[in-house]
């Protein structure tokens, strides 16, 4: 079963997401957290939800910003906004599922780590790292907008606070000290975040695991890489 689930935030916004549930009742929920400028309908979340459902595991994927009524605006968000919203999602589901797992892709991985949530497990999908900042040459400040323009083929308007956040991301040592649950780090072999992923793994406490999806780019678009990503994920969540 798939249904839209909207969650009100303490500051009067609305989080919009999709809950996928298997036919038989499950005590396991995976919460997907998308990356910078991303959304919850990207193929690895959409297909990941179907994959987990077939394995008897529920999932919730949600947008950190949305064009829906009372949805957040990207330019008004910063890292803490995302962390707070993830915590709101956790609070909404914590009494419905006894085991909640967080899966963070790209910048979503840092949001997961910053949340310090007491969950059953974490999986990082090619997670961002303090040393993987987008180069300043890709940003241009707009006096008229009071924000930064990020030129990534398309142009994104990035709020000043979010831009400033990237200059002072929490160190990997501190981020991993927050983790009190099993964690698996999965890296895209063709990406630029492998070394950062290895550092996360080395700093993590047991139980932990590490995997590289060979031939995969950052968003796992290459043939077969998404399937391998899901296999590595389910092996950790449902051994």
GROMACS .gro file of C-alpha atoms in nm:
model
  239
    1UNK     CA    1   0.000   0.000   0.000
    2UNK     CA    2   0.118   0.349  -0.082
    3UNK     CA    3  -0.029   0.664   0.065
    4UNK     CA    4   0.066   1.026   0.105
    5UNK     CA    5   0.141   1.125   0.463
    6UNK     CA    6   0.172   1.489   0.561
    7UNK     CA    7   0.324   1.588   0.894
    8UNK     CA    8   0.289   1.927   1.063
    9UNK     CA    9   0.602   2.086   1.203
   10UNK     CA   10   0.624   2.281   1.532
   11UNK     CA   11   0.681   2.603   1.335
   12UNK     CA   12   0.363   2.569   1.129
   13UNK     CA   13   0.501   2.417   0.810
   14UNK     CA   14   0.402   2.086   0.653
   15UNK     CA   15   0.630   1.797   0.557
   16UNK     CA   16   0.500   1.610   0.251
   17UNK     CA   17   0.592   1.249   0.198
   18UNK     CA   18   0.491   0.902   0.085
   19UNK     CA   19   0.453   0.595   0.308
   20UNK     CA   20   0.492   0.254   0.144
   21UNK     CA   21   0.377  -0.044   0.350
   22UNK     CA   22   0.380  -0.418   0.277
   23UNK     CA   23   0.054  -0.613   0.300
   24UNK     CA   24   0.156  -0.783   0.622
   25UNK     CA   25   0.220  -0.567   0.928
   26UNK     CA   26   0.586  -0.486   0.989
   27UNK     CA   27   0.779  -0.340   1.280
   28UNK     CA   28   1.047  -0.196   1.050
   29UNK     CA   29   1.044   0.146   0.883
   30UNK     CA   30   1.314   0.298   0.663
   31UNK     CA   31   1.314   0.678   0.640
   32UNK     CA   32   1.484   0.812   0.328
   33UNK     CA   33   1.651   1.156   0.341
   34UNK     CA   34   1.733   1.312   0.003
   35UNK     CA   35   2.031   1.528  -0.081
   36UNK     CA   36   2.103   1.892  -0.159
   37UNK     CA   37   1.853   2.029  -0.417
   38UNK     CA   38   1.699   1.680  -0.436
   39UNK     CA   39   1.351   1.543  -0.379
   40UNK     CA   40   1.187   1.227  -0.250
   41UNK     CA   41   1.078   1.104  -0.592
   42UNK     CA   42   1.429   1.052  -0.729
   43UNK     CA   43   1.461   0.705  -0.876
   44UNK     CA   44   1.672   0.557  -0.595
   45UNK     CA   45   1.404   0.649  -0.339
   46UNK     CA   46   1.103   0.563  -0.556
   47UNK     CA   47   1.247   0.226  -0.656
   48UNK     CA   48   1.400   0.172  -0.314
   49UNK     CA   49   1.055   0.198  -0.157
   50UNK     CA   50   0.924  -0.074  -0.391
   51UNK     CA   51   1.226  -0.293  -0.319
   52UNK     CA   52   1.182  -0.267   0.058
   53UNK     CA   53   0.808  -0.327   0.033
   54UNK     CA   54   0.874  -0.653  -0.152
   55UNK     CA   55   1.104  -0.752   0.137
   56UNK     CA   56   0.831  -0.680   0.394
   57UNK     CA   57   0.971  -0.345   0.513
   58UNK     CA   58   0.785  -0.013   0.521
   59UNK     CA   59   0.945   0.312   0.405
   60UNK     CA   60   0.876   0.685   0.422
   61UNK     CA   61   1.030   0.928   0.178
   62UNK     CA   62   0.967   1.300   0.214
   63UNK     CA   63   1.058   1.636   0.068
   64UNK     CA   64   1.272   1.871   0.274
   65UNK     CA   65   1.112   2.158   0.077
   66UNK     CA   66   0.799   2.156  -0.133
   67UNK     CA   67   0.572   2.367  -0.351
   68UNK     CA   68   0.273   2.234  -0.161
   69UNK     CA   69   0.072   2.450   0.080
   70UNK     CA   70   0.286   2.540   0.383
   71UNK     CA   71   0.576   2.339   0.245
   72UNK     CA   72   0.920   2.479   0.315
   73UNK     CA   73   1.100   2.698   0.063
   74UNK     CA   74   1.453   2.590  -0.027
   75UNK     CA   75   1.596   2.940   0.017
   76UNK     CA   76   1.465   2.958   0.374
   77UNK     CA   77   1.624   2.628   0.479
   78UNK     CA   78   1.956   2.552   0.639
   79UNK     CA   79   2.109   2.233   0.777
   80UNK     CA   80   1.937   2.271   1.112
   81UNK     CA   81   1.599   2.311   0.941
   82UNK     CA   82   1.650   1.974   0.773
   83UNK     CA   83   1.765   1.814   1.098
   84UNK     CA   84   1.463   1.947   1.284
   85UNK     CA   85   1.226   1.817   1.016
   86UNK     CA   86   1.386   1.473   1.024
   87UNK     CA   87   1.333   1.469   1.399
   88UNK     CA   88   0.967   1.564   1.344
   89UNK     CA   89   0.929   1.272   1.104
   90UNK     CA   90   1.088   1.038   1.358
   91UNK     CA   91   0.854   1.157   1.633
   92UNK     CA   92   0.555   1.098   1.406
   93UNK     CA   93   0.645   0.734   1.339
   94UNK     CA   94   0.829   0.621   1.652
   95UNK     CA   95   0.519   0.476   1.819
   96UNK     CA   96   0.407   0.300   1.500
   97UNK     CA   97   0.730   0.109   1.435
   98UNK     CA   98   0.962  -0.046   1.690
   99UNK     CA   99   1.260  -0.038   1.450
  100UNK     CA  100   1.336   0.274   1.248
  101UNK     CA  101   1.631   0.298   1.010
  102UNK     CA  102   1.764   0.615   0.846
  103UNK     CA  103   1.900   0.613   0.491
  104UNK     CA  104   2.066   0.937   0.384
  105UNK     CA  105   2.187   1.011   0.032
  106UNK     CA  106   2.454   1.273  -0.036
  107UNK     CA  107   2.388   1.577   0.186
  108UNK     CA  108   2.102   1.378   0.339
  109UNK     CA  109   2.369   1.159   0.498
  110UNK     CA  110   2.507   1.455   0.689
  111UNK     CA  111   2.154   1.551   0.796
  112UNK     CA  112   2.105   1.197   0.930
  113UNK     CA  113   2.430   1.214   1.127
  114UNK     CA  114   2.360   1.563   1.262
  115UNK     CA  115   2.019   1.450   1.390
  116UNK     CA  116   2.173   1.231   1.665
  117UNK     CA  117   1.854   1.024   1.662
  118UNK     CA  118   1.831   0.702   1.860
  119UNK     CA  119   1.743   0.466   1.575
  120UNK     CA  120   1.794   0.098   1.497
  121UNK     CA  121   2.046   0.163   1.221
  122UNK     CA  122   2.187   0.406   0.965
  123UNK     CA  123   2.287   0.357   0.603
  124UNK     CA  124   2.479   0.630   0.418
  125UNK     CA  125   2.444   0.637   0.039
  126UNK     CA  126   2.751   0.817  -0.098
  127UNK     CA  127   2.724   1.070   0.182
  128UNK     CA  128   2.861   1.421   0.172
  129UNK     CA  129   3.162   1.501   0.386
  130UNK     CA  130   3.309   1.816   0.538
  131UNK     CA  131   3.583   1.815   0.274
  132UNK     CA  132   3.345   1.769  -0.020
  133UNK     CA  133   3.206   2.121  -0.036
  134UNK     CA  134   3.084   2.259  -0.366
  135UNK     CA  135   3.350   2.497  -0.496
  136UNK     CA  136   3.293   2.868  -0.443
  137UNK     CA  137   3.347   2.922  -0.815
  138UNK     CA  138   3.003   2.764  -0.872
  139UNK     CA  139   2.833   3.026  -0.651
  140UNK     CA  140   2.753   3.385  -0.735
  141UNK     CA  141   2.604   3.624  -0.480
  142UNK     CA  142   2.296   3.819  -0.590
  143UNK     CA  143   2.244   4.151  -0.415
  144UNK     CA  144   1.889   4.171  -0.549
  145UNK     CA  145   1.791   3.832  -0.410
  146UNK     CA  146   2.005   3.850  -0.098
  147UNK     CA  147   2.104   3.492  -0.177
  148UNK     CA  148   2.356   3.288  -0.374
  149UNK     CA  149   2.307   3.146  -0.723
  150UNK     CA  150   2.443   2.793  -0.759
  151UNK     CA  151   2.515   2.724  -1.124
  152UNK     CA  152   2.481   2.350  -1.181
  153UNK     CA  153   2.359   2.354  -1.539
  154UNK     CA  154   2.033   2.475  -1.394
  155UNK     CA  155   2.058   2.761  -1.144
  156UNK     CA  156   1.953   2.712  -0.781
  157UNK     CA  157   1.889   2.999  -0.541
  158UNK     CA  158   2.064   2.911  -0.214
  159UNK     CA  159   1.990   3.106   0.103
  160UNK     CA  160   2.276   3.282   0.284
  161UNK     CA  161   2.252   3.059   0.592
  162UNK     CA  162   2.270   2.740   0.385
  163UNK     CA  163   2.569   2.881   0.199
  164UNK     CA  164   2.740   2.971   0.526
  165UNK     CA  165   2.668   2.622   0.661
  166UNK     CA  166   2.883   2.465   0.392
  167UNK     CA  167   3.182   2.664   0.515
  168UNK     CA  168   3.160   2.512   0.861
  169UNK     CA  169   3.029   2.159   0.825
  170UNK     CA  170   3.078   1.946   1.136
  171UNK     CA  171   3.395   1.738   1.122
  172UNK     CA  172   3.369   1.363   1.051
  173UNK     CA  173   3.514   1.288   1.396
  174UNK     CA  174   3.233   1.475   1.570
  175UNK     CA  175   2.962   1.345   1.337
  176UNK     CA  176   3.059   0.984   1.395
  177UNK     CA  177   3.077   1.040   1.771
  178UNK     CA  178   2.703   1.109   1.755
  179UNK     CA  179   2.626   0.763   1.614
  180UNK     CA  180   2.518   0.510   1.877
  181UNK     CA  181   2.368   0.249   1.643
  182UNK     CA  182   2.489   0.010   1.370
  183UNK     CA  183   2.598   0.199   1.058
  184UNK     CA  184   2.681   0.099   0.702
  185UNK     CA  185   2.865   0.329   0.463
  186UNK     CA  186   2.804   0.271   0.092
  187UNK     CA  187   3.006   0.466  -0.165
  188UNK     CA  188   2.968   0.518  -0.539
  189UNK     CA  189   3.286   0.386  -0.699
  190UNK     CA  190   3.297   0.651  -0.972
  191UNK     CA  191   3.217   0.935  -0.735
  192UNK     CA  192   3.444   1.174  -0.547
  193UNK     CA  193   3.323   1.079  -0.199
  194UNK     CA  194   3.493   0.740  -0.157
  195UNK     CA  195   3.774   0.872   0.062
  196UNK     CA  196   3.524   1.058   0.277
  197UNK     CA  197   3.318   0.742   0.309
  198UNK     CA  198   3.623   0.545   0.414
  199UNK     CA  199   3.696   0.802   0.683
  200UNK     CA  200   3.340   0.778   0.814
  201UNK     CA  201   3.377   0.400   0.831
  202UNK     CA  202   3.712   0.412   1.006
  203UNK     CA  203   3.578   0.652   1.267
  204UNK     CA  204   3.256   0.459   1.327
  205UNK     CA  205   3.209   0.228   1.621
  206UNK     CA  206   3.113  -0.135   1.579
  207UNK     CA  207   2.888  -0.275   1.448
  208UNK     CA  208   2.968  -0.121   1.112
  209UNK     CA  209   3.010  -0.217   0.748
  210UNK     CA  210   3.148  -0.065   0.430
  211UNK     CA  211   3.078  -0.122   0.062
  212UNK     CA  212   3.170   0.034  -0.271
  213UNK     CA  213   2.935   0.001  -0.568
  214UNK     CA  214   3.181  -0.029  -0.853
  215UNK     CA  215   3.092   0.164  -1.167
  216UNK     CA  216   2.833   0.377  -0.986
  217UNK     CA  217   2.809   0.752  -1.010
  218UNK     CA  218   2.681   0.966  -0.725
  219UNK     CA  219   2.312   0.906  -0.803
  220UNK     CA  220   2.351   0.538  -0.901
  221UNK     CA  221   2.214   0.589  -1.253
  222UNK     CA  222   2.433   0.330  -1.423
  223UNK     CA  223   2.284  -0.005  -1.522
  224UNK     CA  224   2.275  -0.248  -1.231
  225UNK     CA  225   2.421  -0.009  -0.973
  226UNK     CA  226   2.088   0.079  -0.815
  227UNK     CA  227   2.010  -0.293  -0.769
  228UNK     CA  228   2.346  -0.342  -0.600
  229UNK     CA  229   2.281  -0.041  -0.377
  230UNK     CA  230   1.951  -0.189  -0.261
  231UNK     CA  231   2.109  -0.530  -0.202
  232UNK     CA  232   2.384  -0.380   0.016
  233UNK     CA  233   2.121  -0.183   0.206
  234UNK     CA  234   1.884  -0.473   0.275
  235UNK     CA  235   2.174  -0.694   0.382
  236UNK     CA  236   2.233  -0.448   0.665
  237UNK     CA  237   1.873  -0.379   0.759
  238UNK     CA  238   1.744  -0.734   0.721
  239UNK     CA  239   2.044  -0.969   0.759
   0.00000   0.00000   0.00000
